[in-house]
Amino acid sequence: MVMWKWLFLWVFLECCLWIDCSSLQEGKPNVCKETWTEQEKYTRKCKFWKWGRCATYRPQPLRHRSHRVKQGSFLMQRTFTKSPLWKSWSSSGVRSAIEEVEWTLKDKQDPTKGSKRFMINPTGACTLSYRDDKVLKRDGSVERNSGGSCSSPENCTNCNDGFYGDGPYCKICPPIDHCNHRRCSSTSDNICVFCDGEVAEKEYYRAYTPIPSGKAKCEQACSWRSDSTRCFPGTCTNGLASKCQCSPGFTGHHCEQIVTEASIMGNECKLEDSSGRILANPADLKEAPPQPIRWTNNVTWERAVTKWDALFQLPAAPPDLTGLDHYVTDYRFGIKFATTKLRQVRGGSKIAELIHNCENVSEAAPLSTAFSCKRTFEDLKKSLQGFKHDDQLFFSLQATIGGYVKVKNRESGNKIEYHPFVGNTTEREFEYHWDLALPYHNLEQGINDPQFLSVPDLTESPTVDMTWGGWADDLSGLQKYQYEVFELGHDGSELYEQKTVKSPTNISLNATQASFELPHPGMFAIHFSAFDKAGNYKTSRKVLLYDNISEVTFKPGKVTRVQTASSESNFEWVTKDTRYVDILWRDRFLNHHHEMNRTLNKVRQNQAVESRYDDHYGERQVDLIPNVHACVDFKVAYNVTDTSGIVDSQDFTSVSSISAQGNQLNLPWSDGNKLDVTVRAIDILGKYLDESVTVYRDATPPLIEDLWLTRGDRLNVSVHRVEDFTEMTIEWIAYDYHSGLDSINWRLFDNFTGVDIIHGHEDIPVQGMANDTAACESKYGSYARGANCYETPFWGAYHKNFQINPAIKTNGGLKVGKDKGLHDSDYYLQVTTTNKAKLTTVLSKKITIDTSPPHTGVVQDGVPGTDEVDYQQGMTLNAHWEGFFDRESGVLFYQYGYDTKPLSASAFSLEASGNGQIFETYSLHATHTVTTEGQYYICVVAYNRALEPSKPMCSDGVTVTTAVPSVKEVNIEGATTTGGLVTDTTNSNYWIVTNNRFRQLIKDPTSDCITKATVVADLDLLPAEHKKGDAFVTVNGSVFCANSTGSPPSLSPTLSKSSMLFVSWLPVDNPGSVHDYEVGFSSTPGSPAPDIMAFRSTKQHPHIHIFHTDVPDGTEFHIVIKTISKANVEGIQSIGPCFMDTTPPEFTGPISVAHTNGFLVASWDGGAFADAQEPYKLDLKFAIGHSPGHTDVQSYTPLQSGGSCVVGDHPTCTAITITDTEWRLHGHQTYYVTIKAENSAGLSTFAVSELYIHDVQLASEGLVFDIEATNMEDVDFITIKDSLTAHWEGFSHPHLNVTYKFQAGTTPGGADVVSPVEVGTLDSYSAAGLSLETFKTYYVTVTAVTLAGSVTLTSDGVTVVQDGAVLSGITVQDGEPCNMTVDDGTRFKHHFEDNRMRCGDDIDNQASTNTLKAYWGVPSDMDYYTPDTHFAIEEMSLSGMWTTLREYEHIRDHSEAKVTDLDLKPGRMYRVAVKLCAITTCYAPLYSDGVLVLANPPTQGKITVEHQNTTQSGGSTEKIAVNMDKFYDPDIVDEAEKYAVIDKYEWAITDNAHIGRTHTIWTEVTGVTETLAGKGMQFDVELEGEFDFSKCRRLAVRGYNKAKLFSSVSVDIKDCKAFDPILIKSKHVLDAVGKPDGDRDGYGLPVYLEKNARWEESDKDYTPNKNYLSAVWPQLRYRAYVVAVLNARSMDSTTYYQQTNSLSLPDPCSHPDAIKCTTVEGKFMFCK
């Protein structure tokens, strides 16, 4: 039965599927309601960059509602579900939903039993309900039911939107991907009217779009969705994601990848050291690696200054979002990260790294404009690991591109999402590499082929060819070769590099030879250097002699002669019986050019050249070439003839020693023979000169000569210094020219007893055994005093000089036991010699033995017979000595010397005499003159006849001084004065002098100090206050000077003491020391004989006590201090005038007090205060008190003017405003005014006024402040234009109430803006609703009202300003204000063109690289609202962009800026930016037009000239055609601009120096024709007169740039070195200038020209000597000359042209302008 009921119901329900079930309503019978909720879980994007997913529950849950009906045993239930199938928000913010209805049939008894769930279509038979498909409409509603109605059987119409009629049903339109809402009438016309993600029907609001397909499909659009593409920056054709085209420079799915790199616009890394040296990287690092290496050898780099500029610039602008409602709301891209690194590498490993992250860029704020990164890495010695050989330092920079785009997620409540741009990194790296090893030549490995440099040693050609090879460098490699040519000068003994004749010239590495031209004959050195890339170099040197005019000449006054001949016969006859003839030509021959230039002397070692790299090769090395007057060889030839012909002859033969300048001939001749001798002198180049002499022979005898003892170079010694005979040296000369010597012996004996006692005897060789003179000199050349040979006819040659040292020998010599003598004994030396003819000569010599030195004596300073001197003023020193003696041999002579310290025994020796410090004398006194003051000692040594010295004895010294002694800081105890501000006569220090005469040093004096200070002579006589340690007490100038005045011109001391006067002082250091002080009183200053109190000695004390009885009272006097030095030099100083005052001022008469117009005025009669003894004005001050003499209301204050009182020179009143007293005056109170009169001695008198009662009082005056509404501080500027606010305080009254009125106006006290407003007792008020004008000042006036009256006070005003406002009428000018009268360029026209920089309003160019200046003028009507100024400096980059070089700096209220610590780059533009402000409100910046830095003189090029004499072809003038390269600036990159900055050119005719003395004024070049495509120029120089080519002349051209720096270039007008033909022909008479007088400026020595000598100097145009006029005429050949000096009245002193009025006078002395006339025989003259 139960089953049946269930089946029946099921059938029933099936049959009644579409019955009306509206009765299933809430509240109906058997219907109950159940309601429950569920939350729906979903995920969302979260975490960093929204790459994560987070679980979330929707805020509005699903809602279910169920109605159940109970029917019998069955339960029928209807369920409604609000399903969250929404896609958008409605306008009310509520999501739309679709409602589902379910019917469930369950067993009421057992609900768990089978139930059937089914949908009931409540709308009709056409309706189908879809669970797996739906229509989601734009309003958010969901439709799953197709709806519709049966219009006829099996035909449904009126289907719901999104459905179509298909026979008996309404079906949903066919699916379209990503379409929410389809619309169709059949399957063939299906379209989508609402795609997925289509938030609105407009562009940029669709995630899928139906538009491009005509709504046939939904295509993915460019949108905010991650599964699509943002396509930004880029364009989407028809909005489709598939047609996204990224903007140029971008790529990636979302166009998020930036492919454009940052451009490195400029960069630099400069290594700097403390000396200012800089090593910078190349100017452009835009090129790809590898970059060139910068090599260095400097290990002292202290800092690295880095700066680089970058710019991120897209190929095209990104899409413009202006006016678009785009889902992209904002974007930024550019440089987001930048770094600068220094990385040190050693041995291939990084050992240190410095990193700087650049400022002003970040990922959140990338920079797309010009970017600059600056960083100075300081103290590299600490931050890095030092610098060693082969170290590397890498300077690298990185610029990373990035940014972000903000996207509005239109499906998430327009939530803004950030998406990053991904960019790349631009890197640049540069390497510095240390190479500390020098280049080298293969000679260091023993290989000297090829040589480091090969040049000819001797040459007669000016062209020098040189070759080289074998150079190397191991690390950085060779970079270049360089050579420099020096002309060698000399210091009298050695040659050295004197001047450069060929400036350093670089040679490429692949060259192995070069040549250069020498300017003139001389000795030259070539420095050849090999440079490596780090700047290390090794220098070698070769020397050469170039001479194409070499000539050997005779020296006038010197002769060649036969010395053996008799002088009585004028050296024509030999009267001695000898076969040896001596020929001598001392100083006869010379090569003048080589002699004067010392071309054969040793070349001094050059510190830049190692010895092994010096010239030790070839004919001319650096070593001395032996020579005599530049002759390197002498040769002699002779013929001996008799009546039968030539007896003997000799061809030209070099002498053995050229230094002897003579030769000895051994001739086989006899009486009556004739001798012809020819001497030939040869120079280094083989040039020679011969001279011949002739003599005749007669007989001469042999001789023994010069028998004596010797000691070193001291000859003819007769006293032996020791007892041992073996210590003796005996010398003599023995010779015979006819036959030579046969034997020779010596013996030593004494004759004490009358009998000869032999001490020694010896036969010695005769020093022959030589075939000829050469053999003799070779054999005996090493003997003492050199070889001295002669040659006999048959027995060879002999050595004449004999020297022996006696010794004990087996045969001969000293006898044993007889080899010593006795002190103070005499002995005899005898020499016997015999010639070949057995002729004998005997010569004896007595000698004495003395072994003791002399005894010392006493040395004193001064003249003999006077007291010894310790101090003196004169420069001539006198000394004398006595007491030196030697009993045995006596004192032979003395040596003495002066020095600033005692001389030691080592300073004295036999060799020391005449060395400039030690002098030898036979006197007992000496005189010496010194040139400077100081202390000097004389030391004396005595020598006996054995040449033994005594010990040195010195004087105690004498001090030479003329310094005048003086004192300072004279303190007069108890003295007073009227002080003030003072300075010395040099204005070097500023002081404040107090009333006690002491001065205090003002530190950092202000302009007040400098203006007010009185110049006081002898300021150092005033005592100064000292700190511990003797430093001066200092005071602050800004405090003292503002409140002080200058002192009186005379700081006269005033004394008030009645007891003793105490005066003290400090001595001034003096080399002569102080002997004594004396003090006196005088009526006149500086008196040497004081008339009030005569000088009294202080017994050398720096102070003195003087009783009062000696000090005049009431009388003017001067204190005179005399300081006497030990050199008896006196210095007198005086202080004064001084005054003694012991009485105070006097007062007579009453003082009245009255109140007038707010002033309290006290008055008294004229002359009421007086002091008969006071030299200054009395100091008057006033005070106010409640009782007579009291100061409880107002302390003592200087007199003041006010009201009816005017304080004059002789005051009779004083005033003070009632409100200015220190303590307020109260009503109905009594007061007294006290006047204090004080004189300069500090004595005072007090005068008290009559009683005064004060009974009128208004409200006290307060302060009125202009304020902002939120701040109570006073302001001067506001930016608000609709209100004025003020606050006031300080208005008060002790008894009455105070109320206030407020008003405002454009003038103080005015009410044209706000009329008076009663504000009661408020202390602030704001007037609103105003229309204030910008840059106008408004004043608030407050009136405080009481029953006693009113007090009105106005604020200082407030000005309305506007941030960023543009100020007109202000121009920023580069440079400095032109405030001086400037020459217009014509003042010096008669001398030269004035090329100084003109003083202009604005400069466009400057030369300085460290200073930049600018100024501007602010109109007076703007001053008050532009109190603050900020300035910055900007630099124009090579790309033409202005970048900030120096950030804004504050320079309050200035109208000019000057910066001196800059590092400006030559060739770049700089400008000053000025920002005027009113405190914190700043206006738009102003800019100068910029200045171009031209720091270096222009670079010059080649120049050629052609002299054209058109007068010879009928023309009227001569001219010079000039072709030259244009000058240009070396620092400017732009080709056109570097030539454009050259301002002008000038030309002048000069002498033969490069830029020598000018013959014309500098004249501006005109008529220029450009050549070489604008890089060259041509012009003509018109000449006056006929050009004078008697001397070398040049054309000089100088070019100025616009900063007035210039360079010069010059060229010979005609080739001055040309010789075929000779173009420069000197005149016959040449002006000459003598050498300067070393002792007098402006004076010179006369000239001298030897007979037939050459004159090497050219004609002179100027002379520095004012005592001589000189001339020479070396080419003329006459016996005598008449010479006149003419006054050239009409001659131009600076001409280059031939004088047309050349004189031709038979008698020069007859000329009317002759000022000097003489007759000379030589070829020169000079006159005073």
PDB file of C-alpha atoms in Angstrom, residues 1199-1202 1205-1215:
ATOM      1  CA  LEU A1199      74.545 111.610  27.839  1.00  0.00           C
ATOM      2  CA  GLN A1200      71.765 111.340  25.240  1.00  0.00           C
ATOM      3  CA  SER A1201      69.892 113.783  23.030  1.00  0.00           C
ATOM      4  CA  GLY A1202      66.111 113.793  22.915  1.00  0.00           C
ATOM      5  CA  CYS A1205      67.866 118.442  24.554  1.00  0.00           C
ATOM      6  CA  VAL A1206      70.686 118.302  22.024  1.00  0.00           C
ATOM      7  CA  VAL A1207      74.022 117.040  23.386  1.00  0.00           C
ATOM      8  CA  GLY A1208      76.854 119.095  21.818  1.00  0.00           C
ATOM      9  CA  ASP A1209      80.608 119.456  22.313  1.00  0.00           C
ATOM     10  CA  HIS A1210      79.954 121.286  25.590  1.00  0.00           C
ATOM     11  CA  PRO A1211      76.819 119.548  26.855  1.00  0.00           C
ATOM     12  CA  THR A1212      74.328 121.300  29.102  1.00  0.00           C
ATOM     13  CA  CYS A1213      71.623 118.641  29.177  1.00  0.00           C
ATOM     14  CA  THR A1214      70.787 114.991  28.799  1.00  0.00           C
ATOM     15  CA  ALA A1215      67.547 113.176  27.982  1.00  0.00           C
TER      16      ALA A1215
END
